[in-house]
Coordinates of C-alpha atoms and ligand atoms in Angstrom, one line a residue:
M25 CA 8.6 57.1 36.5
S26 CA 10.9 55.1 33.9
E27 CA 13.4 57.0 31.7
P28 CA 11.6 58.2 27.9
V29 CA 11.4 56.0 24.9
V30 CA 13.8 58.0 21.9
L31 CA 13.3 57.0 18.4
G32 CA 16.5 57.5 16.6
I33 CA 16.9 58.5 13.0
E34 CA 20.2 58.3 10.9
S35 CA 20.1 58.9 7.1
S36 CA 23.7 60.9 6.6
C37 CA 25.2 58.6 4.0
D38 CA 24.1 55.2 2.8
E39 CA 22.5 53.3 5.9
T40 CA 18.8 54.3 6.7
G41 CA 19.0 53.2 10.4
V42 CA 16.2 53.5 13.0
A43 CA 16.5 52.6 16.9
L44 CA 14.5 52.9 19.9
V45 CA 16.5 53.6 23.1
R46 CA 15.6 54.3 26.8
G47 CA 18.6 55.5 28.8
T48 CA 21.4 53.5 27.9
T49 CA 19.3 50.4 26.9
L50 CA 18.9 49.4 23.2
L51 CA 15.1 48.4 22.7
G52 CA 15.4 47.6 19.2
D53 CA 16.9 48.8 15.9
C54 CA 16.6 48.0 12.2
L55 CA 19.4 49.0 9.6
A56 CA 18.5 49.0 5.7
S57 CA 21.8 49.8 3.6
S58 CA 22.3 50.7 -0.2
V59 CA 25.8 49.9 -0.1
D60 CA 25.4 47.4 -2.7
E61 CA 23.8 49.9 -5.3
H62 CA 27.1 52.1 -4.9
V63 CA 29.6 49.1 -5.7
R64 CA 29.7 49.3 -9.4
F65 CA 30.2 53.1 -8.8
G66 CA 33.2 52.7 -6.4
G67 CA 31.8 55.1 -3.7
V68 CA 28.3 56.6 -2.6
V69 CA 26.2 58.2 -5.1
P70 CA 24.3 60.9 -3.3
E71 CA 21.2 60.8 -5.3
V72 CA 21.4 56.9 -5.2
A73 CA 21.7 57.0 -1.4
S74 CA 18.8 59.8 -1.0
R75 CA 16.5 57.6 -3.2
A76 CA 17.1 54.6 -1.3
H77 CA 16.3 56.1 1.9
L78 CA 13.1 57.4 0.8
E79 CA 12.1 53.7 0.0
A80 CA 13.6 52.4 3.3
I81 CA 12.6 55.1 5.9
I82 CA 9.1 53.9 6.6
P83 CA 9.7 50.2 6.5
T84 CA 12.8 50.6 8.7
I85 CA 10.8 52.8 11.6
E86 CA 8.0 50.0 11.3
R87 CA 10.7 47.2 11.8
A88 CA 12.6 49.2 14.5
C89 CA 9.4 49.2 16.5
D90 CA 8.5 45.8 15.7
D91 CA 12.1 44.6 16.9
A92 CA 11.5 46.8 20.4
G93 CA 8.3 45.1 20.6
L94 CA 6.7 48.6 20.8
T95 CA 4.7 51.0 18.8
L96 CA 4.8 54.8 17.8
A97 CA 2.6 55.6 20.4
D98 CA 5.2 54.6 22.8
V99 CA 7.9 57.0 22.0
D100 CA 8.3 60.0 24.2
A101 CA 10.9 61.8 22.0
V102 CA 12.3 61.9 18.4
A103 CA 16.0 62.2 17.6
V104 CA 17.4 62.7 14.1
T105 CA 20.7 63.2 12.6
A106 CA 20.9 66.8 11.5
G107 CA 24.3 66.9 10.0
P108 CA 27.3 66.4 8.9
G109 CA 26.5 64.3 6.1
L110 CA 25.0 64.5 2.2
A111 CA 22.5 67.1 2.2
G112 CA 19.9 65.0 0.2
A113 CA 20.3 61.8 2.1
L114 CA 20.1 64.2 5.6
M115 CA 16.9 65.7 4.5
V116 CA 15.1 62.4 4.2
G117 CA 15.9 61.3 8.0
V118 CA 15.1 64.9 9.1
S119 CA 11.5 65.1 7.1
A120 CA 10.7 61.5 8.5
A121 CA 11.6 62.6 12.0
K122 CA 9.9 65.9 11.7
A123 CA 6.5 64.1 10.4
V124 CA 6.6 61.4 13.6
A125 CA 7.3 64.1 16.1
W126 CA 4.7 66.2 14.6
A127 CA 2.2 63.6 14.5
L128 CA 3.1 62.0 18.0
D129 CA 3.2 65.8 19.5
K130 CA 6.5 64.6 21.0
P131 CA 9.8 66.9 20.9
L132 CA 12.1 66.6 18.3
Y133 CA 16.2 66.8 18.8
G134 CA 18.6 67.5 15.8
V135 CA 21.8 65.9 16.7
N136 CA 25.2 65.4 15.6
H137 CA 26.3 62.5 13.7
L138 CA 29.9 62.3 15.0
C139 CA 29.0 62.7 18.4
A140 CA 26.5 59.9 18.0
H141 CA 29.3 58.0 16.9
V142 CA 31.0 58.7 20.0
C143 CA 28.1 58.1 22.3
A144 CA 27.1 54.7 20.5
D145 CA 29.2 52.9 23.2
V146 CA 26.9 53.9 26.0
L147 CA 25.0 51.1 24.7
D148 CA 27.6 48.6 25.6
H149 CA 29.3 50.1 28.4
G150 CA 27.1 52.5 30.2
P151 CA 27.5 56.3 30.6
L152 CA 30.7 57.9 29.4
P153 CA 33.4 58.8 32.0
E154 CA 33.9 62.5 32.1
P155 CA 36.0 63.8 30.5
T156 CA 36.7 61.0 28.2
M157 CA 39.3 61.4 25.0
A158 CA 37.3 60.2 22.1
L159 CA 39.1 59.1 18.8
L160 CA 36.6 59.4 16.0
V161 CA 37.6 57.3 12.9
S162 CA 35.0 57.2 10.2
G163 CA 34.8 57.4 6.3
G164 CA 34.9 61.3 6.4
H165 CA 36.5 62.2 9.6
T166 CA 39.4 61.4 11.8
D167 CA 39.5 63.5 14.8
L168 CA 40.6 63.6 18.5
L169 CA 37.9 65.1 20.8
I170 CA 38.1 66.1 24.4
V171 CA 34.6 65.1 25.4
R172 CA 33.3 67.0 28.9
D173 CA 29.8 65.8 28.5
I174 CA 28.3 63.9 25.6
A175 CA 25.2 66.2 25.4
S176 CA 26.6 69.4 25.4
D177 CA 30.6 69.9 25.5
V178 CA 32.7 68.6 22.9
T179 CA 35.8 70.0 21.7
A180 CA 38.0 69.3 18.7
L181 CA 41.8 68.8 19.7
G182 CA 43.0 67.4 16.2
R183 CA 41.9 66.2 12.8
T184 CA 43.1 64.9 9.7
I185 CA 44.7 67.8 7.5
D186 CA 43.6 65.6 4.3
D187 CA 42.1 62.6 3.8
A188 CA 39.9 60.5 6.9
A189 CA 41.4 57.1 7.9
G190 CA 38.1 55.4 6.1
E191 CA 38.5 57.7 3.1
A192 CA 42.2 56.2 2.9
Y193 CA 40.8 52.6 3.4
D194 CA 38.5 53.2 0.3
K195 CA 41.1 54.7 -2.0
V196 CA 43.6 52.3 -1.2
A197 CA 41.4 49.2 -1.7
R198 CA 40.1 50.7 -5.3
V199 CA 44.0 50.9 -6.4
L200 CA 44.3 47.1 -5.0
G201 CA 41.3 46.3 -7.0
V202 CA 39.4 45.3 -3.9
P203 CA 35.6 46.3 -3.9
Y204 CA 33.7 49.1 -2.2
P205 CA 33.8 50.0 0.8
G206 CA 37.4 49.2 1.3
G207 CA 37.6 48.9 4.9
P208 CA 36.3 45.6 5.8
H209 CA 37.7 43.9 2.6
L210 CA 41.2 45.0 3.6
D211 CA 40.5 44.0 6.9
R212 CA 39.7 40.5 5.8
L213 CA 42.7 40.5 3.4
A214 CA 45.2 41.7 6.2
Q215 CA 44.2 38.8 8.5
Q216 CA 46.5 36.6 6.1
G217 CA 49.2 38.9 5.7
D218 CA 52.2 40.2 7.6
P219 CA 51.8 43.9 9.2
T220 CA 55.7 44.2 9.3
A221 CA 56.2 43.4 5.5
I222 CA 56.5 46.7 4.3
R223 CA 57.2 49.8 6.3
F224 CA 54.7 52.4 5.0
P225 CA 54.8 56.3 6.5
R226 CA 53.5 57.4 9.5
G227 CA 51.8 60.9 8.9
L228 CA 52.8 63.4 10.9
T229 CA 55.0 61.8 13.5
S230 CA 58.4 63.4 12.7
A231 CA 59.5 65.8 15.4
R232 CA 59.1 68.6 13.1
D233 CA 55.6 67.9 12.2
M234 CA 54.8 67.1 15.9
E235 CA 55.4 70.6 16.8
K236 CA 52.6 71.8 14.9
H237 CA 50.2 68.9 14.2
R238 CA 51.1 66.8 17.5
F239 CA 47.3 65.9 17.6
D240 CA 46.6 66.1 13.7
F241 CA 46.5 63.0 11.2
S242 CA 47.5 63.0 7.8
F243 CA 46.7 59.9 5.5
S244 CA 47.3 61.3 2.0
G245 CA 51.0 60.8 2.0
L246 CA 50.4 56.8 3.4
K247 CA 47.9 56.3 0.4
T248 CA 50.3 57.8 -2.2
A249 CA 53.3 55.4 -0.9
V250 CA 51.2 52.3 -0.9
V251 CA 49.9 53.6 -4.5
R252 CA 53.5 53.9 -5.6
W253 CA 54.7 50.9 -3.9
V254 CA 52.2 48.7 -5.7
Q255 CA 52.7 50.4 -8.9
E256 CA 56.7 49.8 -8.9
R257 CA 56.2 46.1 -8.2
E258 CA 53.6 45.8 -11.2
R259 CA 56.1 47.7 -13.6
D260 CA 58.9 45.2 -12.4
G261 CA 56.8 42.5 -13.6
L262 CA 56.2 41.5 -10.0
D263 CA 53.3 40.0 -7.9
V264 CA 51.6 42.2 -5.8
P265 CA 51.1 40.5 -2.2
L266 CA 47.7 41.9 -1.6
A267 CA 47.7 40.4 2.2
D268 CA 50.8 41.9 3.0
V269 CA 50.1 45.2 1.5
A270 CA 46.7 45.0 3.3
A271 CA 48.2 44.4 6.7
S272 CA 51.1 46.5 6.7
F273 CA 48.9 49.5 5.4
S274 CA 46.5 48.7 8.3
A275 CA 49.6 48.7 10.9
A276 CA 50.5 52.1 9.5
V277 CA 46.8 53.6 9.8
A278 CA 46.6 51.5 13.5
D279 CA 49.9 52.8 14.6
V280 CA 49.4 56.2 14.3
L281 CA 45.8 56.7 15.4
T282 CA 46.7 54.8 18.7
R283 CA 50.2 56.7 19.4
K284 CA 48.3 60.1 19.1
A285 CA 45.6 59.2 21.1
I286 CA 47.5 58.0 23.9
D287 CA 49.7 61.0 23.6
A288 CA 46.3 63.0 23.8
C289 CA 45.2 61.3 26.8
E290 CA 48.6 61.8 28.7
H291 CA 49.2 65.2 27.9
H292 CA 45.9 66.0 29.0
G293 CA 45.7 63.8 31.8
I294 CA 42.5 62.0 30.7
K295 CA 42.4 58.4 31.8
D296 CA 39.7 57.2 29.7
L297 CA 39.9 56.7 25.8
Q298 CA 36.6 56.1 23.7
I299 CA 36.9 55.1 20.0
G300 CA 34.1 55.2 17.6
G301 CA 33.1 55.6 14.0
G302 CA 33.6 53.0 11.2
V303 CA 37.1 52.4 10.9
T304 CA 36.6 51.1 14.7
A305 CA 35.5 48.0 13.2
N306 CA 39.4 47.4 12.2
T307 CA 40.8 44.2 13.5
Q308 CA 44.2 45.8 13.9
L309 CA 43.0 49.0 15.4
R310 CA 41.1 47.3 18.0
T311 CA 43.9 45.0 18.7
M312 CA 46.9 47.7 19.0
A313 CA 44.4 49.8 20.8
E314 CA 43.9 47.5 23.5
E315 CA 47.7 46.4 24.1
R316 CA 48.7 49.9 23.8
C317 CA 46.2 51.4 26.3
A318 CA 46.9 48.6 28.8
A319 CA 50.7 49.3 28.8
A320 CA 49.9 53.1 29.4
G321 CA 47.2 52.5 32.1
I322 CA 44.5 54.2 29.9
S323 CA 40.9 52.6 30.0
L324 CA 39.7 51.9 26.8
R325 CA 36.0 51.6 25.4
V326 CA 35.2 50.4 22.1
P327 CA 31.6 49.4 21.2
R328 CA 30.6 46.2 19.3
I329 CA 31.2 46.2 15.5
R330 CA 27.8 46.6 14.7
L331 CA 27.5 50.0 16.7
C332 CA 30.7 51.3 14.7
T333 CA 29.6 51.9 11.4
D334 CA 26.4 54.3 10.7
N335 CA 23.3 53.1 12.7
G336 CA 20.2 54.3 14.3
A337 CA 20.8 53.3 17.9
M338 CA 23.6 55.8 18.3
V339 CA 21.6 58.8 17.2
A340 CA 19.0 57.2 19.6
A341 CA 21.3 57.0 22.4
L342 CA 22.6 60.4 21.8
G343 CA 19.1 61.8 21.8
A344 CA 18.3 59.9 25.0
Q345 CA 21.5 61.7 26.7
V346 CA 20.4 65.2 25.2
V347 CA 16.7 64.7 26.8
A348 CA 18.2 63.6 30.2
R349 CA 20.0 66.7 30.6
G350 CA 16.7 68.6 29.9
L351 CA 18.2 70.3 27.0
A352 CA 15.9 72.3 24.8
P353 CA 14.1 70.4 21.7
S354 CA 15.0 71.4 18.0
S355 CA 12.3 73.4 16.4
L356 CA 10.2 72.0 13.6
D357 CA 12.0 74.2 11.2
L358 CA 15.2 72.1 11.9
G359 CA 17.2 72.2 8.9
T360 CA 20.0 69.9 7.7
D361 CA 23.9 71.1 7.6
S362 CA 26.1 68.9 5.7
S363 CA 29.3 70.4 7.6
L364 CA 27.9 70.4 11.3
P365 CA 30.7 71.1 13.2
V366 CA 31.6 68.3 15.9
S367 CA 31.5 70.9 18.9
T368 CA 27.2 71.6 18.0
V369 CA 26.3 68.3 19.5
S370 CA 22.6 69.1 19.0
V371 CA 20.8 72.2 17.3
Ligands
ATP19 N1 37.0 46.7 9.4 C1 37.2 47.7 8.8 N2 38.4 48.4 8.7 C2 38.7 49.4 8.2 N3 37.7 50.2 7.7 C3 36.6 50.0 7.9 C4 36.0 48.7 8.5 N4 35.0 48.5 8.5 C5 34.3 49.8 7.9 N5 35.4 50.6 7.5 C6 35.4 51.9 7.1 O1 34.4 52.7 7.6 C7 34.0 53.5 6.9 C8 32.8 53.9 7.2 O2 32.3 54.3 8.5 P1 31.2 55.3 9.0 O3 30.0 54.7 8.4 O4 31.3 55.6 10.1 O5 31.7 56.5 8.1 P2 30.7 57.7 7.4 O6 29.4 57.6 8.2 O7 30.5 57.3 5.9 O8 31.5 59.0 7.6 P3 31.3 59.7 8.6 O9 30.8 59.1 9.7 O10 32.3 60.5 8.7 O11 29.9 60.9 7.9 C9 34.2 53.4 5.2 O12 35.2 54.2 4.9 C10 35.0 52.1 5.8 O13 35.8 51.4 4.7
MG20 MG1 29.5 57.8 10.2

């Protein structure tokens, strides 16, 4: 008998994502984003996001099924992001998933959004080696994780002590007058700049910091350094070389992320590094990770860019892993948890 078809639903932030996965094969997916509605506010407005999910959820489910050439009758299990994320936004996806599971009389699996980011790559490169070191870099999180089993055993090794990497991108972009979301815009700008033009600080890399925070991150000092540098130029009546600032800022982020991730692999004797989350789309991070992993003899896995930012495919992929391990489904009483810890893979 072939592996079950899992329908995955993602609605934790501003993307309504739905996909169908069988094993590690993506059968079809569809994404509706409310990002354009948030641009004028410079960040995601939770109520606007929830309303947009409500409007998008049913058409997105229909389109994902069409894309797969299947109907809901072909679905064997339903997976949904139960947290972390915006409470109202999560509720829309969870309610829809419950309705579909109940109507089809199929099992429901509430899964962790962050573990889903890490799992996305199974759709591109097959099952994760075990153990794998995972670097999760997204809008709200920057974590180093030891993944012994993506469906049941994920341990946090380190995390940001202040801003997430994506958050730093979005905040720096705002200061530079670059539209929200800052990451992709700064990435494009950085391609025309010199990453060595300005030496911005590398958070938590001094010998003293490394004693206590070897595998933790900090991007708040970097963000402040960029803001100060720009303000001083403006005060002195000088032009702000946007491309050089973007490239030098991105270089500082990518340098710390890759340095600490490789150090974590070496310290724990782990030969495989998986990078996931929205910031993984970043050009400098991808290039630096490739070069440094190759030099350190670490095998690197990075998914295609579409699978880095929020999407339904990663949720369906994680659901398929949970189903494959025979883990218990969630109850139809499943709630949402805005701050679900990364170690809780499914609920
Ligand atoms: N090319 C890029 N370079 C740098 N950052 C990027 C790029 N593309 C997207 N980002 C950043 O990725 C973040 C969005 O990623 P993602 O969708 O995974 O985050 P999120 O879902 O909002 O947060 P979380 O997953 O922590 O709940 C934003 O901060 C965005 O600026
Ligand atoms: Mg995300």
